């Protein structure tokens, strides 16, 4: 403990040079900016900026690149809340209640709570890296294919809870998501599935294209259809700073989201996404009045936002302590470090203490900078809603198209986005919610891949899922969750019958 | 617009090769990297682009076109105009291995103008510390005593990591179980955690783990020992003479690139292979610089395609 504090002091010494502070600020500003612009994600930005960092020293470079990454998590919620466009997979759930809040003139509340929750979670996540990084990395290693499979089962069950409308339509949407997730090359055999011979589909459907289409483009079509919003944006602005009551109701959600996020973040593959989805599901389960969800519940913004920021920080743990990336962005970080002559691996903490502790301290500094940048910006963002919608929608569509294109430099993804925009519009007409569909889409391929891998390593023995304690635990929780979902709806069904 | 410029260029080429040679490169060259930014090939691509920019006096832009293990980007280049303004930082996976294992729309031997391989990196045989072997010979003996028990991770079916182990298995007469992962890094991570027993992984991924003793290194897959791990024997000198499975990156253009541009590029890449700065930069990502002539490159591709076609036959 004392030793860690000493090392943090050393890290502070590393960071408190004008150059590194400036780089940290640059990273935070860039991150916020690309987070706000829909579709433009940290992967595209970091890869663009990486060549510029070659002239910097490695510590400064990694401080800036990390700042872009966690900064983007702050910014990602902004468009989700204001115009219903989640820029990252992690802000999909933020859009559900956040956008409703904005429509009710509570955009300021939502944005402020998102920023405050992100700040608290970011700092807590960083503390976890500093004090418990290496042991947590060992825990993450206990997660092999059977554990992942059970985790994905749990995630899919939780996706049902995400839906705020009918159970049947939620199930249908999850299965539609699962089906769309199957598109692409099969990892085990290399065979192309449902690609219609299109090479662009061989890696599957682009998540960004799908999310921007289902949410952003569909929202634009619906708004244009409604003559009232076409001319002038109807959203009221309301106050910018949240009241004590709002802060009080968000407090618990932020704490729970932070814990969930810190845990999920250390798991490779979609940890942050799982974290924000699970946090939403959890908040809905613990809430006294579940009907508020989907209609602008502050907990539905506070929890997931805290969760994804905590996860963004702790996802550095496998990278820094083991040299193993948990996501595409982390793989980029490894690339950046290697190009600077640092091989990220189990020895990096001992070999490069300046880098490790400097980076951790820079995360605290960065989080403080982010909250300072973001809170005053809220006033500005909310004013954006005053722009007449006939102008705003053009901006939304163009930026979305650029963002989608920037992911793979592929025009095909823009067509995909348009296609999903139309699908999203139809789904709205049928009152079907896209969030469970996205959850199925994200989790389905991981579910399949890990199931098949578990079957390969166990030589086809299904018992592997119940023999391993973590896997068994997750399956038991999933069954309990199914029961708790099924019971009330059975009861409600009966009441309906009696009423007739 | 592009088409018109292309047509004018083509006309110019027909009338005078010399005029083309003077003109090329007259505008920005795009170096397509068929993999995601930040990866190994991307690094090699950026190092190469920087050098070519200096050497050719024209801007060289790296464009990442990732997808399907490099097939999407390679296919894009194969279908581009052979005017010298679209080049590929191709790699062994999508060029020599994938066309054998799956259906692609380009032919590795006829759809491209190979210029030169620029870098090579051997694979390293790493095993989980719990596997009771310390040398590659012991490994083969152990695998023979326990047929069908040793699992290996790969970056996916039909990739170099998969085929190299299959080639090894057929040459040593061992039965090894393939567990595909979504990429090289997770496959390496699975050896560290013990989910699989071993893998033939990229040296860049292996080095930090070897250094920390989280895995045991047994051999390298190149014909000669690697300067980065001089103590590790090769498979070639121990259990399978003639064994070679290296990961290379090379510059290729669409088929039919005018001879003048081929020569100019080849000269530039020859200088690059000897450049101190480039050698150092490549060394940082674990790669060694290489130069071969376009003819040698063509022959190498033919040999590799033949080798992997034979391996695929044996797997079937």
CSV table of C-alpha atoms in Angstrom, one decimal, chain A residues 70-265:
chain,number,residue,atom,x,y,z
A,70,UNK,CA,-10.9,7.3,-22.3
A,71,UNK,CA,-11.8,10.8,-23.5
A,72,UNK,CA,-13.9,9.3,-26.2
A,73,UNK,CA,-15.9,7.4,-23.6
A,74,UNK,CA,-16.8,10.8,-22.0
A,75,UNK,CA,-17.8,12.3,-25.3
A,76,UNK,CA,-19.7,9.3,-26.6
A,77,UNK,CA,-22.7,9.9,-24.4
A,78,UNK,CA,-23.2,13.5,-25.7
A,79,UNK,CA,-24.7,12.6,-29.1
A,80,UNK,CA,-26.5,9.6,-27.6
A,81,UNK,CA,-28.3,12.0,-25.2
A,82,UNK,CA,-28.8,15.0,-27.5
A,83,UNK,CA,-29.8,13.4,-30.8
A,84,UNK,CA,-30.2,9.7,-30.1
A,85,UNK,CA,-27.0,8.7,-31.8
A,86,UNK,CA,-24.7,6.4,-29.8
A,87,UNK,CA,-21.2,6.9,-31.1
A,88,UNK,CA,-19.8,3.8,-29.4
A,89,UNK,CA,-21.3,0.5,-28.6
A,90,UNK,CA,-21.0,1.4,-24.9
A,91,UNK,CA,-23.4,4.4,-25.3
A,92,UNK,CA,-26.2,2.5,-26.9
A,93,UNK,CA,-28.0,2.1,-23.6
A,94,UNK,CA,-27.3,5.7,-22.6
A,95,UNK,CA,-29.4,6.7,-25.6
A,96,UNK,CA,-32.5,4.8,-24.3
A,97,UNK,CA,-33.2,7.1,-21.3
A,98,UNK,CA,-30.7,9.9,-22.1
A,99,UNK,CA,-32.5,10.9,-25.3
A,100,UNK,CA,-35.9,10.7,-23.6
A,101,UNK,CA,-34.5,13.1,-20.9
A,102,UNK,CA,-33.4,15.5,-23.6
A,103,UNK,CA,-36.8,15.4,-25.2
A,104,UNK,CA,-38.3,16.4,-21.9
A,105,UNK,CA,-35.9,19.3,-21.6
A,106,UNK,CA,-33.6,17.6,-19.1
A,107,UNK,CA,-30.6,17.3,-21.5
A,108,UNK,CA,-28.5,19.3,-19.0
A,109,UNK,CA,-29.3,16.9,-16.2
A,110,UNK,CA,-28.4,13.9,-18.3
A,111,UNK,CA,-25.2,15.3,-19.6
A,112,UNK,CA,-24.0,16.6,-16.2
A,113,UNK,CA,-24.8,13.2,-14.6
A,114,UNK,CA,-23.0,11.4,-17.4
A,115,UNK,CA,-19.9,13.6,-16.9
A,116,UNK,CA,-19.9,13.3,-13.1
A,117,UNK,CA,-20.5,9.6,-13.2
A,118,UNK,CA,-17.8,9.2,-15.8
A,119,UNK,CA,-15.4,11.2,-13.6
A,120,UNK,CA,-16.1,9.2,-10.5
A,121,UNK,CA,-15.9,5.9,-12.3
A,122,UNK,CA,-12.8,6.9,-14.2
A,123,UNK,CA,-10.9,7.8,-11.1
A,124,UNK,CA,-12.1,4.6,-9.3
A,125,UNK,CA,-11.0,2.4,-12.2
A,126,UNK,CA,-7.6,4.1,-12.2
A,127,UNK,CA,-7.2,3.3,-8.5
A,128,UNK,CA,-8.0,-0.3,-9.2
A,129,UNK,CA,-5.3,-0.4,-11.9
A,130,UNK,CA,-2.8,1.0,-9.4
A,131,UNK,CA,-3.7,-1.1,-6.4
A,132,UNK,CA,-5.0,-4.3,-7.8
A,133,UNK,CA,-3.8,-4.5,-11.4
A,134,UNK,CA,-1.6,-7.6,-11.4
A,135,UNK,CA,-3.9,-9.8,-9.2
A,136,UNK,CA,-7.0,-8.8,-11.3
A,137,UNK,CA,-5.1,-9.8,-14.4
A,138,UNK,CA,-4.7,-13.3,-12.9
A,139,UNK,CA,-8.5,-13.4,-12.3
A,140,UNK,CA,-9.1,-12.5,-15.9
A,141,UNK,CA,-7.0,-15.4,-16.9
A,142,UNK,CA,-9.4,-17.8,-15.2
A,143,UNK,CA,-11.9,-16.8,-17.9
A,144,UNK,CA,-11.5,-19.3,-20.7
A,145,UNK,CA,-14.1,-20.3,-23.3
A,146,UNK,CA,-16.6,-22.1,-20.9
A,147,UNK,CA,-16.7,-19.0,-18.6
A,148,UNK,CA,-17.2,-16.7,-21.5
A,149,UNK,CA,-20.0,-18.8,-22.9
A,150,UNK,CA,-21.8,-18.6,-19.6
A,151,UNK,CA,-21.2,-14.9,-19.3
A,152,UNK,CA,-22.7,-14.4,-22.8
A,153,UNK,CA,-25.7,-16.5,-21.8
A,154,UNK,CA,-26.1,-14.2,-18.8
A,155,UNK,CA,-25.7,-11.2,-21.1
A,156,UNK,CA,-28.5,-12.4,-23.4
A,157,UNK,CA,-30.9,-13.0,-20.6
A,158,UNK,CA,-30.1,-9.5,-19.3
A,159,UNK,CA,-30.9,-8.2,-22.7
A,160,UNK,CA,-34.5,-9.1,-22.2
A,161,UNK,CA,-34.5,-6.9,-19.2
A,162,UNK,CA,-33.2,-4.0,-21.4
A,163,UNK,CA,-36.4,-3.9,-23.3
A,164,UNK,CA,-39.1,-1.6,-21.9
A,165,UNK,CA,-41.9,-2.8,-24.1
A,166,UNK,CA,-43.4,-6.2,-24.7
A,167,UNK,CA,-41.4,-9.4,-23.8
A,168,UNK,CA,-42.3,-11.1,-27.1
A,169,UNK,CA,-40.9,-8.3,-29.2
A,170,UNK,CA,-37.8,-8.1,-27.1
A,171,UNK,CA,-37.2,-11.8,-27.7
A,172,UNK,CA,-37.8,-11.4,-31.4
A,173,UNK,CA,-35.3,-8.5,-31.5
A,174,UNK,CA,-32.6,-10.4,-29.6
A,175,UNK,CA,-33.0,-13.3,-32.1
A,176,UNK,CA,-32.9,-11.0,-35.1
A,177,UNK,CA,-29.6,-9.6,-33.6
A,178,UNK,CA,-28.2,-13.1,-33.1
A,179,UNK,CA,-29.0,-13.9,-36.7
A,180,UNK,CA,-27.4,-10.7,-38.0
A,181,UNK,CA,-24.4,-11.5,-35.8
A,182,UNK,CA,-23.9,-14.8,-37.7
A,183,UNK,CA,-23.1,-13.0,-40.9
A,184,UNK,CA,-19.5,-13.3,-42.0
A,185,UNK,CA,-16.6,-15.8,-42.0
A,186,UNK,CA,-16.9,-18.7,-39.6
A,187,UNK,CA,-13.8,-18.8,-37.4
A,188,UNK,CA,-13.6,-22.5,-37.2
A,189,UNK,CA,-13.9,-23.4,-40.8
A,190,UNK,CA,-13.3,-20.2,-42.7
A,191,UNK,CA,-16.6,-20.7,-44.6
A,192,UNK,CA,-18.5,-17.6,-45.5
A,193,UNK,CA,-22.0,-17.4,-44.0
A,194,UNK,CA,-24.9,-15.3,-45.3
A,195,UNK,CA,-22.5,-12.9,-47.1
A,196,UNK,CA,-24.3,-13.3,-50.5
A,197,UNK,CA,-20.8,-13.5,-52.0
A,198,UNK,CA,-20.0,-9.9,-50.9
A,199,UNK,CA,-16.4,-9.8,-49.7
A,200,UNK,CA,-17.3,-6.6,-47.6
A,201,UNK,CA,-19.5,-8.8,-45.4
A,202,UNK,CA,-16.8,-11.5,-44.8
A,203,UNK,CA,-15.9,-9.9,-41.4
A,204,UNK,CA,-19.5,-9.5,-40.5
A,205,UNK,CA,-21.7,-6.5,-40.4
A,206,UNK,CA,-20.1,-3.3,-39.1
A,207,UNK,CA,-21.4,-2.5,-35.6
A,208,UNK,CA,-20.9,1.2,-36.2
A,209,UNK,CA,-22.9,1.2,-39.4
A,210,UNK,CA,-25.7,-0.8,-37.7
A,211,UNK,CA,-25.9,1.3,-34.6
A,212,UNK,CA,-25.8,4.6,-36.5
A,213,UNK,CA,-28.4,3.4,-38.9
A,214,UNK,CA,-30.8,1.9,-36.3
A,215,UNK,CA,-30.6,4.9,-34.0
A,216,UNK,CA,-29.3,7.9,-35.8
A,217,UNK,CA,-30.7,7.7,-39.3
A,218,UNK,CA,-34.0,6.1,-38.2
A,219,UNK,CA,-34.4,9.0,-35.7
A,220,UNK,CA,-33.8,11.5,-38.4
A,221,UNK,CA,-36.4,9.9,-40.7
A,222,UNK,CA,-38.9,9.9,-37.9
A,223,UNK,CA,-38.3,13.5,-37.0
A,224,UNK,CA,-38.6,14.6,-40.6
A,225,UNK,CA,-41.9,12.8,-40.9
A,226,UNK,CA,-43.2,14.9,-38.0
A,227,UNK,CA,-44.0,18.3,-39.4
A,228,UNK,CA,-43.8,19.9,-35.9
A,229,UNK,CA,-40.1,19.1,-35.5
A,230,UNK,CA,-39.1,19.7,-39.0
A,231,UNK,CA,-38.9,23.4,-38.9
A,232,UNK,CA,-37.6,24.1,-35.4
A,233,UNK,CA,-36.3,21.8,-32.8
A,234,UNK,CA,-39.0,21.2,-30.3
A,235,UNK,CA,-36.8,20.1,-27.5
A,236,UNK,CA,-36.9,22.4,-24.6
A,237,UNK,CA,-33.6,23.3,-23.0
A,238,UNK,CA,-34.3,23.4,-19.4
A,239,UNK,CA,-31.7,23.9,-16.7
A,240,UNK,CA,-28.1,22.9,-17.1
A,241,UNK,CA,-27.0,22.1,-13.7
A,242,UNK,CA,-28.6,19.1,-12.0
A,243,UNK,CA,-30.5,19.7,-8.7
A,244,UNK,CA,-29.6,18.0,-5.5
A,245,UNK,CA,-32.5,15.5,-6.0
A,246,UNK,CA,-31.2,14.4,-9.3
A,247,UNK,CA,-27.7,13.9,-7.9
A,248,UNK,CA,-29.2,11.9,-5.0
A,249,UNK,CA,-31.1,9.5,-7.2
A,250,UNK,CA,-28.1,9.0,-9.5
A,251,UNK,CA,-25.7,8.3,-6.6
A,252,UNK,CA,-26.4,4.6,-6.1
A,253,UNK,CA,-26.5,4.0,-9.8
A,254,UNK,CA,-23.1,5.6,-10.3
A,255,UNK,CA,-21.6,3.4,-7.5
A,256,UNK,CA,-23.1,0.2,-8.8
A,257,UNK,CA,-22.1,1.0,-12.4
A,258,UNK,CA,-18.6,1.8,-11.3
A,259,UNK,CA,-18.2,-1.5,-9.6
A,260,UNK,CA,-19.7,-3.5,-12.5
A,261,UNK,CA,-17.6,-1.7,-15.0
A,262,UNK,CA,-14.4,-2.1,-13.2
A,263,UNK,CA,-15.0,-5.9,-13.1
A,264,UNK,CA,-16.1,-6.3,-16.7
A,265,UNK,CA,-13.4,-4.1,-18.0
